[in-house]
PDB file of C-alpha atoms and ligand atoms in Angstrom:
ATOM      1  CA  UNK X   1     -47.812 -44.408   0.730  1.00 70.00           C
ATOM      2  CA  UNK X   2     -49.959 -44.505   3.871  1.00 86.00           C
ATOM      3  CA  UNK X   3     -49.668 -47.594   5.982  1.00 95.00           C
ATOM      4  CA  UNK X   4     -52.568 -49.832   6.939  1.00 98.00           C
ATOM      5  CA  UNK X   5     -53.025 -51.810  10.175  1.00 98.00           C
ATOM      6  CA  UNK X   6     -55.320 -54.659  11.020  1.00 98.00           C
ATOM      7  CA  UNK X   7     -57.151 -54.023  14.284  1.00 98.00           C
ATOM      8  CA  UNK X   8     -59.668 -56.464  15.702  1.00 98.00           C
ATOM      9  CA  UNK X   9     -61.426 -57.300  12.450  1.00 97.00           C
ATOM     10  CA  UNK X  10     -60.829 -54.312  10.241  1.00 97.00           C
ATOM     11  CA  UNK X  11     -58.071 -52.785   8.138  1.00 98.00           C
ATOM     12  CA  UNK X  12     -57.527 -49.149   9.013  1.00 98.00           C
ATOM     13  CA  UNK X  13     -55.144 -46.360   7.988  1.00 98.00           C
ATOM     14  CA  UNK X  14     -52.373 -46.252  10.568  1.00 96.00           C
ATOM     15  CA  UNK X  15     -53.373 -42.807  11.852  1.00 95.00           C
ATOM     16  CA  UNK X  16     -56.860 -44.075  12.720  1.00 96.00           C
ATOM     17  CA  UNK X  17     -55.759 -47.433  14.086  1.00 97.00           C
ATOM     18  CA  UNK X  18     -56.288 -47.533  17.887  1.00 96.00           C
ATOM     19  CA  UNK X  19     -57.172 -49.722  20.808  1.00 96.00           C
ATOM     20  CA  UNK X  20     -59.268 -49.188  23.926  1.00 97.00           C
ATOM     21  CA  UNK X  21     -57.454 -47.591  26.903  1.00 97.00           C
ATOM     22  CA  UNK X  22     -58.715 -50.434  29.064  1.00 97.00           C
ATOM     23  CA  UNK X  23     -57.056 -52.988  26.861  1.00 98.00           C
ATOM     24  CA  UNK X  24     -55.014 -55.234  29.233  1.00 98.00           C
ATOM     25  CA  UNK X  25     -52.071 -54.993  26.886  1.00 98.00           C
ATOM     26  CA  UNK X  26     -51.991 -51.254  27.496  1.00 98.00           C
ATOM     27  CA  UNK X  27     -52.578 -51.511  31.212  1.00 98.00           C
ATOM     28  CA  UNK X  28     -50.706 -54.666  32.295  1.00 98.00           C
ATOM     29  CA  UNK X  29     -48.603 -55.691  29.225  1.00 98.00           C
ATOM     30  CA  UNK X  30     -50.915 -58.715  29.358  1.00 98.00           C
ATOM     31  CA  UNK X  31     -50.224 -60.039  25.875  1.00 98.00           C
ATOM     32  CA  UNK X  32     -47.823 -61.668  23.447  1.00 99.00           C
ATOM     33  CA  UNK X  33     -46.334 -60.798  20.094  1.00 99.00           C
ATOM     34  CA  UNK X  34     -44.396 -62.115  17.072  1.00 98.00           C
ATOM     35  CA  UNK X  35     -42.118 -60.425  14.625  1.00 98.00           C
ATOM     36  CA  UNK X  36     -41.868 -62.236  11.273  1.00 98.00           C
ATOM     37  CA  UNK X  37     -39.479 -61.244   8.593  1.00 98.00           C
ATOM     38  CA  UNK X  38     -40.915 -60.796   5.082  1.00 97.00           C
ATOM     39  CA  UNK X  39     -38.565 -61.794   2.301  1.00 95.00           C
ATOM     40  CA  UNK X  40     -39.467 -61.618  -1.384  1.00 93.00           C
ATOM     41  CA  UNK X  41     -43.089 -60.806  -0.382  1.00 92.00           C
ATOM     42  CA  UNK X  42     -43.607 -63.828   1.840  1.00 94.00           C
ATOM     43  CA  UNK X  43     -43.148 -64.519   5.551  1.00 97.00           C
ATOM     44  CA  UNK X  44     -40.005 -66.390   6.677  1.00 97.00           C
ATOM     45  CA  UNK X  45     -40.406 -69.457   8.872  1.00 98.00           C
ATOM     46  CA  UNK X  46     -44.123 -68.757   9.342  1.00 98.00           C
ATOM     47  CA  UNK X  47     -44.833 -72.185  10.804  1.00 97.00           C
ATOM     48  CA  UNK X  48     -42.236 -71.754  13.567  1.00 98.00           C
ATOM     49  CA  UNK X  49     -43.540 -68.289  14.460  1.00 98.00           C
ATOM     50  CA  UNK X  50     -47.152 -69.411  14.611  1.00 98.00           C
ATOM     51  CA  UNK X  51     -46.231 -72.461  16.703  1.00 98.00           C
ATOM     52  CA  UNK X  52     -44.335 -70.203  19.166  1.00 98.00           C
ATOM     53  CA  UNK X  53     -47.305 -67.812  19.199  1.00 98.00           C
ATOM     54  CA  UNK X  54     -49.740 -70.585  20.045  1.00 98.00           C
ATOM     55  CA  UNK X  55     -47.427 -71.752  22.809  1.00 98.00           C
ATOM     56  CA  UNK X  56     -47.018 -68.225  24.293  1.00 98.00           C
ATOM     57  CA  UNK X  57     -50.844 -67.796  24.235  1.00 98.00           C
ATOM     58  CA  UNK X  58     -51.436 -71.138  25.921  1.00 98.00           C
ATOM     59  CA  UNK X  59     -48.845 -70.427  28.633  1.00 98.00           C
ATOM     60  CA  UNK X  60     -50.724 -67.225  29.500  1.00 98.00           C
ATOM     61  CA  UNK X  61     -54.186 -68.717  29.015  1.00 98.00           C
ATOM     62  CA  UNK X  62     -55.064 -66.155  26.318  1.00 98.00           C
ATOM     63  CA  UNK X  63     -57.575 -67.376  23.770  1.00 98.00           C
ATOM     64  CA  UNK X  64     -56.359 -67.131  20.130  1.00 98.00           C
ATOM     65  CA  UNK X  65     -58.491 -64.429  18.442  1.00 97.00           C
ATOM     66  CA  UNK X  66     -58.895 -66.614  15.309  1.00 98.00           C
ATOM     67  CA  UNK X  67     -57.582 -69.842  13.875  1.00 98.00           C
ATOM     68  CA  UNK X  68     -53.900 -69.939  12.871  1.00 97.00           C
ATOM     69  CA  UNK X  69     -55.080 -70.401   9.263  1.00 98.00           C
ATOM     70  CA  UNK X  70     -57.053 -67.167   9.431  1.00 98.00           C
ATOM     71  CA  UNK X  71     -54.159 -65.443  11.048  1.00 98.00           C
ATOM     72  CA  UNK X  72     -51.905 -66.519   8.213  1.00 98.00           C
ATOM     73  CA  UNK X  73     -54.346 -64.944   5.692  1.00 98.00           C
ATOM     74  CA  UNK X  74     -54.624 -61.690   7.595  1.00 98.00           C
ATOM     75  CA  UNK X  75     -50.847 -61.380   7.974  1.00 98.00           C
ATOM     76  CA  UNK X  76     -50.383 -61.815   4.238  1.00 97.00           C
ATOM     77  CA  UNK X  77     -53.167 -59.284   3.540  1.00 97.00           C
ATOM     78  CA  UNK X  78     -51.437 -56.743   5.828  1.00 98.00           C
ATOM     79  CA  UNK X  79     -48.083 -57.275   4.124  1.00 98.00           C
ATOM     80  CA  UNK X  80     -49.726 -56.931   0.701  1.00 97.00           C
ATOM     81  CA  UNK X  81     -51.727 -53.813   1.581  1.00 97.00           C
ATOM     82  CA  UNK X  82     -48.510 -52.187   2.817  1.00 98.00           C
ATOM     83  CA  UNK X  83     -46.574 -53.256  -0.286  1.00 97.00           C
ATOM     84  CA  UNK X  84     -43.969 -55.033   1.844  1.00 97.00           C
ATOM     85  CA  UNK X  85     -41.599 -57.082  -0.300  1.00 95.00           C
ATOM     86  CA  UNK X  86     -38.771 -57.088   2.250  1.00 96.00           C
ATOM     87  CA  UNK X  87     -39.496 -56.107   5.806  1.00 97.00           C
ATOM     88  CA  UNK X  88     -41.453 -57.393   8.729  1.00 98.00           C
ATOM     89  CA  UNK X  89     -44.873 -58.284  10.114  1.00 98.00           C
ATOM     90  CA  UNK X  90     -45.663 -57.350  13.697  1.00 98.00           C
ATOM     91  CA  UNK X  91     -48.440 -59.271  15.403  1.00 98.00           C
ATOM     92  CA  UNK X  92     -49.730 -58.556  18.923  1.00 98.00           C
ATOM     93  CA  UNK X  93     -52.451 -60.401  20.833  1.00 98.00           C
ATOM     94  CA  UNK X  94     -53.623 -59.281  24.258  1.00 98.00           C
ATOM     95  CA  UNK X  95     -56.214 -60.658  26.687  1.00 98.00           C
ATOM     96  CA  UNK X  96     -58.538 -57.884  25.568  1.00 98.00           C
ATOM     97  CA  UNK X  97     -60.573 -55.068  27.171  1.00 98.00           C
ATOM     98  CA  UNK X  98     -61.843 -55.237  30.770  1.00 97.00           C
ATOM     99  CA  UNK X  99     -62.191 -52.857  33.746  1.00 97.00           C
ATOM    100  CA  UNK X 100     -58.771 -52.612  35.390  1.00 97.00           C
ATOM    101  CA  UNK X 101     -58.243 -55.518  37.827  1.00 97.00           C
ATOM    102  CA  UNK X 102     -55.112 -57.639  38.016  1.00 98.00           C
ATOM    103  CA  UNK X 103     -56.816 -61.058  37.924  1.00 98.00           C
ATOM    104  CA  UNK X 104     -58.088 -62.317  34.590  1.00 98.00           C
ATOM    105  CA  UNK X 105     -61.602 -61.017  33.563  1.00 97.00           C
ATOM    106  CA  UNK X 106     -64.230 -63.694  33.312  1.00 94.00           C
ATOM    107  CA  UNK X 107     -65.193 -62.618  29.851  1.00 89.00           C
ATOM    108  CA  UNK X 108     -62.969 -60.788  27.439  1.00 88.00           C
ATOM    109  CA  UNK X 109     -62.275 -61.078  23.740  1.00 96.00           C
ATOM    110  CA  UNK X 110     -58.626 -61.208  22.837  1.00 98.00           C
ATOM    111  CA  UNK X 111     -57.412 -58.155  20.920  1.00 98.00           C
ATOM    112  CA  UNK X 112     -55.414 -58.563  17.793  1.00 98.00           C
ATOM    113  CA  UNK X 113     -53.274 -55.963  16.015  1.00 98.00           C
ATOM    114  CA  UNK X 114     -51.135 -56.702  12.924  1.00 98.00           C
ATOM    115  CA  UNK X 115     -48.945 -54.200  11.132  1.00 98.00           C
ATOM    116  CA  UNK X 116     -46.270 -54.592   8.435  1.00 98.00           C
ATOM    117  CA  UNK X 117     -43.469 -52.347   7.287  1.00 97.00           C
ATOM    118  CA  UNK X 118     -40.714 -52.288   4.790  1.00 97.00           C
ATOM    119  CA  UNK X 119     -37.189 -52.468   6.064  1.00 95.00           C
ATOM    120  CA  UNK X 120     -33.985 -51.272   4.410  1.00 91.00           C
ATOM    121  CA  UNK X 121     -31.508 -54.013   3.428  1.00 88.00           C
ATOM    122  CA  UNK X 122     -29.243 -54.724   6.396  1.00 86.00           C
ATOM    123  CA  UNK X 123     -26.197 -52.434   6.687  1.00 91.00           C
ATOM    124  CA  UNK X 124     -23.429 -54.365   4.751  1.00 92.00           C
ATOM    125  CA  UNK X 125     -20.858 -53.120   7.226  1.00 93.00           C
ATOM    126  CA  UNK X 126     -22.680 -55.029   9.998  1.00 94.00           C
ATOM    127  CA  UNK X 127     -21.843 -58.211   8.087  1.00 93.00           C
ATOM    128  CA  UNK X 128     -18.348 -57.250   6.801  1.00 94.00           C
ATOM    129  CA  UNK X 129     -17.088 -55.654  10.035  1.00 96.00           C
ATOM    130  CA  UNK X 130     -19.467 -57.013  12.660  1.00 98.00           C
ATOM    131  CA  UNK X 131     -21.228 -55.187  15.512  1.00 98.00           C
ATOM    132  CA  UNK X 132     -20.337 -54.356  19.148  1.00 98.00           C
ATOM    133  CA  UNK X 133     -22.139 -55.706  22.182  1.00 98.00           C
ATOM    134  CA  UNK X 134     -21.986 -54.868  25.817  1.00 98.00           C
ATOM    135  CA  UNK X 135     -22.672 -57.291  28.685  1.00 98.00           C
ATOM    136  CA  UNK X 136     -25.108 -56.325  31.458  1.00 98.00           C
ATOM    137  CA  UNK X 137     -27.014 -58.105  34.217  1.00 98.00           C
ATOM    138  CA  UNK X 138     -30.220 -59.862  33.133  1.00 98.00           C
ATOM    139  CA  UNK X 139     -32.947 -58.245  35.251  1.00 98.00           C
ATOM    140  CA  UNK X 140     -35.914 -59.858  33.539  1.00 98.00           C
ATOM    141  CA  UNK X 141     -38.639 -62.216  34.866  1.00 98.00           C
ATOM    142  CA  UNK X 142     -38.143 -66.013  34.851  1.00 97.00           C
ATOM    143  CA  UNK X 143     -40.372 -66.907  31.920  1.00 98.00           C
ATOM    144  CA  UNK X 144     -38.375 -65.464  29.058  1.00 98.00           C
ATOM    145  CA  UNK X 145     -39.521 -68.377  26.895  1.00 98.00           C
ATOM    146  CA  UNK X 146     -42.861 -66.553  26.537  1.00 98.00           C
ATOM    147  CA  UNK X 147     -42.754 -63.824  23.889  1.00 98.00           C
ATOM    148  CA  UNK X 148     -44.518 -61.332  26.192  1.00 98.00           C
ATOM    149  CA  UNK X 149     -45.098 -57.686  25.206  1.00 98.00           C
ATOM    150  CA  UNK X 150     -43.622 -56.699  28.565  1.00 98.00           C
ATOM    151  CA  UNK X 151     -40.279 -55.493  27.220  1.00 98.00           C
ATOM    152  CA  UNK X 152     -39.169 -52.751  29.598  1.00 98.00           C
ATOM    153  CA  UNK X 153     -35.936 -54.506  30.677  1.00 98.00           C
ATOM    154  CA  UNK X 154     -35.133 -55.215  27.042  1.00 98.00           C
ATOM    155  CA  UNK X 155     -35.765 -51.497  26.188  1.00 98.00           C
ATOM    156  CA  UNK X 156     -33.446 -50.439  29.043  1.00 98.00           C
ATOM    157  CA  UNK X 157     -30.807 -52.923  27.866  1.00 98.00           C
ATOM    158  CA  UNK X 158     -30.987 -51.668  24.220  1.00 98.00           C
ATOM    159  CA  UNK X 159     -30.718 -48.079  25.421  1.00 98.00           C
ATOM    160  CA  UNK X 160     -27.710 -48.940  27.527  1.00 98.00           C
ATOM    161  CA  UNK X 161     -26.153 -50.499  24.378  1.00 98.00           C
ATOM    162  CA  UNK X 162     -26.997 -47.417  22.333  1.00 98.00           C
ATOM    163  CA  UNK X 163     -25.490 -45.134  25.025  1.00 98.00           C
ATOM    164  CA  UNK X 164     -22.304 -47.233  24.861  1.00 98.00           C
ATOM    165  CA  UNK X 165     -22.221 -47.006  21.089  1.00 98.00           C
ATOM    166  CA  UNK X 166     -22.975 -50.777  20.796  1.00 98.00           C
ATOM    167  CA  UNK X 167     -25.574 -52.525  18.619  1.00 98.00           C
ATOM    168  CA  UNK X 168     -26.839 -54.987  21.196  1.00 98.00           C
ATOM    169  CA  UNK X 169     -26.669 -55.813  24.927  1.00 99.00           C
ATOM    170  CA  UNK X 170     -25.967 -59.397  26.028  1.00 99.00           C
ATOM    171  CA  UNK X 171     -27.523 -60.206  29.349  1.00 98.00           C
ATOM    172  CA  UNK X 172     -25.834 -62.291  32.060  1.00 98.00           C
ATOM    173  CA  UNK X 173     -27.533 -64.371  34.732  1.00 98.00           C
ATOM    174  CA  UNK X 174     -26.551 -64.478  38.419  1.00 97.00           C
ATOM    175  CA  UNK X 175     -24.015 -67.256  37.641  1.00 97.00           C
ATOM    176  CA  UNK X 176     -22.090 -65.152  35.164  1.00 97.00           C
ATOM    177  CA  UNK X 177     -23.590 -67.018  32.152  1.00 98.00           C
ATOM    178  CA  UNK X 178     -24.933 -65.215  29.106  1.00 98.00           C
ATOM    179  CA  UNK X 179     -28.617 -65.663  28.562  1.00 98.00           C
ATOM    180  CA  UNK X 180     -29.299 -63.820  25.296  1.00 98.00           C
ATOM    181  CA  UNK X 181     -29.415 -60.339  23.688  1.00 98.00           C
ATOM    182  CA  UNK X 182     -32.089 -57.716  24.402  1.00 98.00           C
ATOM    183  CA  UNK X 183     -33.652 -58.617  21.038  1.00 98.00           C
ATOM    184  CA  UNK X 184     -31.613 -61.541  19.755  1.00 98.00           C
ATOM    185  CA  UNK X 185     -30.007 -64.884  20.646  1.00 99.00           C
ATOM    186  CA  UNK X 186     -26.333 -65.048  21.509  1.00 99.00           C
ATOM    187  CA  UNK X 187     -23.809 -67.479  19.967  1.00 98.00           C
ATOM    188  CA  UNK X 188     -20.065 -68.155  20.135  1.00 98.00           C
ATOM    189  CA  UNK X 189     -17.613 -70.453  18.470  1.00 98.00           C
ATOM    190  CA  UNK X 190     -15.108 -71.750  21.036  1.00 98.00           C
ATOM    191  CA  UNK X 191     -11.401 -72.151  20.462  1.00 96.00           C
ATOM    192  CA  UNK X 192     -12.112 -75.886  19.884  1.00 96.00           C
ATOM    193  CA  UNK X 193     -14.368 -74.906  16.934  1.00 97.00           C
ATOM    194  CA  UNK X 194     -17.599 -75.722  18.757  1.00 98.00           C
ATOM    195  CA  UNK X 195     -20.626 -73.602  17.914  1.00 98.00           C
ATOM    196  CA  UNK X 196     -22.467 -72.859  21.237  1.00 98.00           C
ATOM    197  CA  UNK X 197     -25.798 -71.254  22.138  1.00 98.00           C
ATOM    198  CA  UNK X 198     -27.746 -71.545  25.350  1.00 98.00           C
ATOM    199  CA  UNK X 199     -30.416 -74.242  25.558  1.00 98.00           C
ATOM    200  CA  UNK X 200     -33.960 -73.034  25.204  1.00 98.00           C
ATOM    201  CA  UNK X 201     -35.384 -73.474  28.664  1.00 97.00           C
ATOM    202  CA  UNK X 202     -37.283 -70.724  30.540  1.00 98.00           C
ATOM    203  CA  UNK X 203     -34.172 -68.498  30.593  1.00 98.00           C
ATOM    204  CA  UNK X 204     -34.301 -67.416  26.967  1.00 98.00           C
ATOM    205  CA  UNK X 205     -36.650 -66.938  24.067  1.00 98.00           C
ATOM    206  CA  UNK X 206     -36.342 -69.832  21.688  1.00 98.00           C
ATOM    207  CA  UNK X 207     -35.640 -67.770  18.603  1.00 98.00           C
ATOM    208  CA  UNK X 208     -37.055 -68.996  15.280  1.00 98.00           C
ATOM    209  CA  UNK X 209     -33.840 -67.848  13.593  1.00 98.00           C
ATOM    210  CA  UNK X 210     -31.952 -69.764  16.325  1.00 98.00           C
ATOM    211  CA  UNK X 211     -33.916 -72.974  15.412  1.00 98.00           C
ATOM    212  CA  UNK X 212     -33.235 -72.494  11.698  1.00 98.00           C
ATOM    213  CA  UNK X 213     -29.486 -71.977  12.410  1.00 98.00           C
ATOM    214  CA  UNK X 214     -29.366 -75.148  14.501  1.00 98.00           C
ATOM    215  CA  UNK X 215     -30.809 -77.127  11.572  1.00 98.00           C
ATOM    216  CA  UNK X 216     -28.462 -75.403   9.101  1.00 98.00           C
ATOM    217  CA  UNK X 217     -25.380 -76.056  11.308  1.00 98.00           C
ATOM    218  CA  UNK X 218     -26.307 -79.731  11.406  1.00 98.00           C
ATOM    219  CA  UNK X 219     -26.587 -79.755   7.663  1.00 97.00           C
ATOM    220  CA  UNK X 220     -23.159 -78.077   7.353  1.00 96.00           C
ATOM    221  CA  UNK X 221     -21.770 -80.656   9.870  1.00 97.00           C
ATOM    222  CA  UNK X 222     -20.639 -77.885  12.218  1.00 98.00           C
ATOM    223  CA  UNK X 223     -19.835 -79.185  15.735  1.00 98.00           C
ATOM    224  CA  UNK X 224     -22.588 -77.825  17.931  1.00 98.00           C
ATOM    225  CA  UNK X 225     -23.419 -77.725  21.616  1.00 98.00           C
ATOM    226  CA  UNK X 226     -26.525 -76.286  23.341  1.00 98.00           C
ATOM    227  CA  UNK X 227     -25.327 -74.999  26.687  1.00 98.00           C
ATOM    228  CA  UNK X 228     -24.771 -71.747  28.556  1.00 98.00           C
ATOM    229  CA  UNK X 229     -21.446 -69.979  28.102  1.00 98.00           C
ATOM    230  CA  UNK X 230     -19.736 -67.467  30.416  1.00 98.00           C
ATOM    231  CA  UNK X 231     -18.634 -63.886  29.869  1.00 97.00           C
ATOM    232  CA  UNK X 232     -15.023 -65.162  29.946  1.00 97.00           C
ATOM    233  CA  UNK X 233     -15.740 -67.743  27.244  1.00 98.00           C
ATOM    234  CA  UNK X 234     -17.398 -65.052  25.136  1.00 98.00           C
ATOM    235  CA  UNK X 235     -14.582 -62.539  25.277  1.00 97.00           C
ATOM    236  CA  UNK X 236     -11.992 -65.195  24.468  1.00 97.00           C
ATOM    237  CA  UNK X 237     -14.102 -66.963  21.796  1.00 98.00           C
ATOM    238  CA  UNK X 238     -12.899 -67.638  18.300  1.00 97.00           C
ATOM    239  CA  UNK X 239     -16.147 -66.095  16.911  1.00 98.00           C
ATOM    240  CA  UNK X 240     -19.364 -64.583  18.254  1.00 98.00           C
ATOM    241  CA  UNK X 241     -22.623 -63.554  16.679  1.00 98.00           C
ATOM    242  CA  UNK X 242     -26.300 -62.739  17.223  1.00 98.00           C
ATOM    243  CA  UNK X 243     -29.402 -63.992  15.485  1.00 98.00           C
ATOM    244  CA  UNK X 244     -32.974 -62.679  15.125  1.00 98.00           C
ATOM    245  CA  UNK X 245     -35.725 -62.402  12.583  1.00 98.00           C
ATOM    246  CA  UNK X 246     -34.959 -58.710  11.887  1.00 96.00           C
ATOM    247  CA  UNK X 247     -31.242 -58.492  12.584  1.00 96.00           C
ATOM    248  CA  UNK X 248     -30.723 -61.848  10.824  1.00 97.00           C
ATOM    249  CA  UNK X 249     -27.183 -62.973  11.673  1.00 98.00           C
ATOM    250  CA  UNK X 250     -24.659 -60.344  12.728  1.00 98.00           C
ATOM    251  CA  UNK X 251     -21.093 -61.120  13.640  1.00 98.00           C
ATOM    252  CA  UNK X 252     -20.057 -59.733  16.972  1.00 98.00           C
ATOM    253  CA  UNK X 253     -16.489 -58.343  16.781  1.00 98.00           C
ATOM    254  CA  UNK X 254     -16.318 -56.387  20.043  1.00 98.00           C
ATOM    255  CA  UNK X 255     -17.559 -57.095  23.582  1.00 98.00           C
ATOM    256  CA  UNK X 256     -17.455 -54.377  26.163  1.00 98.00           C
ATOM    257  CA  UNK X 257     -15.106 -52.372  23.942  1.00 97.00           C
ATOM    258  CA  UNK X 258     -12.556 -55.226  23.498  1.00 96.00           C
ATOM    259  CA  UNK X 259     -12.134 -56.930  20.096  1.00 97.00           C
ATOM    260  CA  UNK X 260     -13.363 -60.532  19.812  1.00 95.00           C
ATOM    261  CA  UNK X 261     -10.973 -62.733  17.873  1.00 87.00           C
ATOM    262  CA  UNK X 262      -8.939 -59.800  16.684  1.00 92.00           C
ATOM    263  CA  UNK X 263     -12.061 -58.017  15.592  1.00 96.00           C
ATOM    264  CA  UNK X 264     -12.418 -60.207  12.480  1.00 96.00           C
ATOM    265  CA  UNK X 265     -15.526 -61.970  11.171  1.00 97.00           C
ATOM    266  CA  UNK X 266     -14.969 -65.734  11.378  1.00 97.00           C
ATOM    267  CA  UNK X 267     -15.600 -68.546   8.896  1.00 98.00           C
ATOM    268  CA  UNK X 268     -18.381 -70.341  10.847  1.00 98.00           C
ATOM    269  CA  UNK X 269     -20.377 -67.127  11.008  1.00 98.00           C
ATOM    270  CA  UNK X 270     -19.822 -66.435   7.280  1.00 97.00           C
ATOM    271  CA  UNK X 271     -20.971 -69.986   6.435  1.00 98.00           C
ATOM    272  CA  UNK X 272     -24.146 -69.624   8.456  1.00 98.00           C
ATOM    273  CA  UNK X 273     -24.913 -66.174   7.007  1.00 97.00           C
ATOM    274  CA  UNK X 274     -24.705 -67.744   3.510  1.00 97.00           C
ATOM    275  CA  UNK X 275     -26.731 -70.809   4.582  1.00 98.00           C
ATOM    276  CA  UNK X 276     -29.456 -68.584   6.138  1.00 98.00           C
ATOM    277  CA  UNK X 277     -29.658 -66.432   3.024  1.00 96.00           C
ATOM    278  CA  UNK X 278     -30.163 -69.562   0.927  1.00 96.00           C
ATOM    279  CA  UNK X 279     -32.750 -70.786   3.461  1.00 97.00           C
ATOM    280  CA  UNK X 280     -34.771 -67.619   3.114  1.00 95.00           C
ATOM    281  CA  UNK X 281     -34.516 -67.670  -0.691  1.00 92.00           C
ATOM    282  CA  UNK X 282     -35.504 -71.352  -0.741  1.00 89.00           C
ATOM    283  CA  UNK X 283     -38.719 -70.669   1.109  1.00 84.00           C
ATOM    284  CA  UNK X 284     -39.828 -68.135  -1.536  1.00 71.00           C
ATOM    285  CA  UNK X 285     -38.950 -70.555  -4.342  1.00 71.00           C
ATOM    286  CA  UNK X 286     -40.960 -73.315  -2.633  1.00 72.00           C
ATOM    287  CA  UNK X 287     -43.975 -71.022  -2.186  1.00 67.00           C
ATOM    288  CA  UNK X 288     -44.155 -69.382  -5.488  1.00 61.00           C
TER     289      UNK X 288
HETATM  290  N1  PLP G   1     -34.367 -63.162  22.185  1.00 79.87           N
HETATM  291  C1  PLP G   1     -35.129 -62.032  22.365  1.00 79.87           C
HETATM  292  C2  PLP G   1     -35.207 -61.477  23.755  1.00 79.87           C
HETATM  293  C3  PLP G   1     -35.808 -61.436  21.288  1.00 79.87           C
HETATM  294  O1  PLP G   1     -36.569 -60.325  21.507  1.00 79.87           O
HETATM  295  C4  PLP G   1     -35.663 -62.008  19.994  1.00 79.87           C
HETATM  296  C5  PLP G   1     -36.348 -61.410  18.848  1.00 79.87           C
HETATM  297  O2  PLP G   1     -37.013 -60.402  18.943  1.00 79.87           O
HETATM  298  C6  PLP G   1     -34.907 -63.157  19.831  1.00 79.87           C
HETATM  299  C7  PLP G   1     -34.291 -63.687  20.949  1.00 79.87           C
HETATM  300  C8  PLP G   1     -34.768 -63.785  18.490  1.00 79.87           C
HETATM  301  O3  PLP G   1     -35.944 -64.461  18.129  1.00 79.87           O
HETATM  302  P1  PLP G   1     -36.346 -64.663  16.594  1.00 79.87           P
HETATM  303  O4  PLP G   1     -35.182 -65.378  15.945  1.00 79.87           O
HETATM  304  O5  PLP G   1     -37.516 -65.509  16.623  1.00 79.87           O
HETATM  305  O6  PLP G   1     -36.580 -63.303  16.027  1.00 79.87           O
END
């Protein structure tokens, strides 16, 4: 089956889908994106993703290419045309095409590209045995709350993790506190049973999965604190895990080659994995 992409107003076969070489996304990474999981044929937490998209666009003064309602329709159309039952939608909006000059052009039309692809069901071993992470310095800019397409430090971090045989890299700020993963949010459960993730200020991306988990943890009456945690706290935690739209929730059972909590998947993480699966299934039931 050949894939289809939406590019600035038309649906095109993937091989023919292209953007102008003077697109500011290509030249300056002057754009934002969203990755939305598709479960049972429908987008997961669509409202949250679109709200974050609107916020990212506003922070960078990029005009939305269409209304959020229209975007919703196009995203569904792309998922349908690519026969995606379970997978992801990728959406990228840039400031558009203009002669290369750092300052914003006076007139440019935002560019919009949307693709969708199927994804295999998550590796069951990732859930039963957990994944490994490494900890590295966070070398990114100071506005990590904006979901910018400028992802070079994240790519370097993921490659470092891959080279070390790990699934993810957790990044650490200059105070020795974990910010987040290269493509996920970072969580621990302390020895007092407190679920902890860093507060969503400019230092991290406010994950949509993160927000869903905070709500689900409250429903499950899990003791929760939004604060930074140190490398030391992480390595001696009772549990650790990551969250993202595509990785979902994966227990972390090793940090920098050392087992976390004896290398076992903990009960809080298991509870949240089950609650999140029910949350995704519930959205489909509500929609259709
Ligand atoms: N943090 C970073 C740096 C990410 O790239 C991502 C997802 O790609 C996340 C956190 C998790 O965000 P979400 O749950 O919205 O997928």
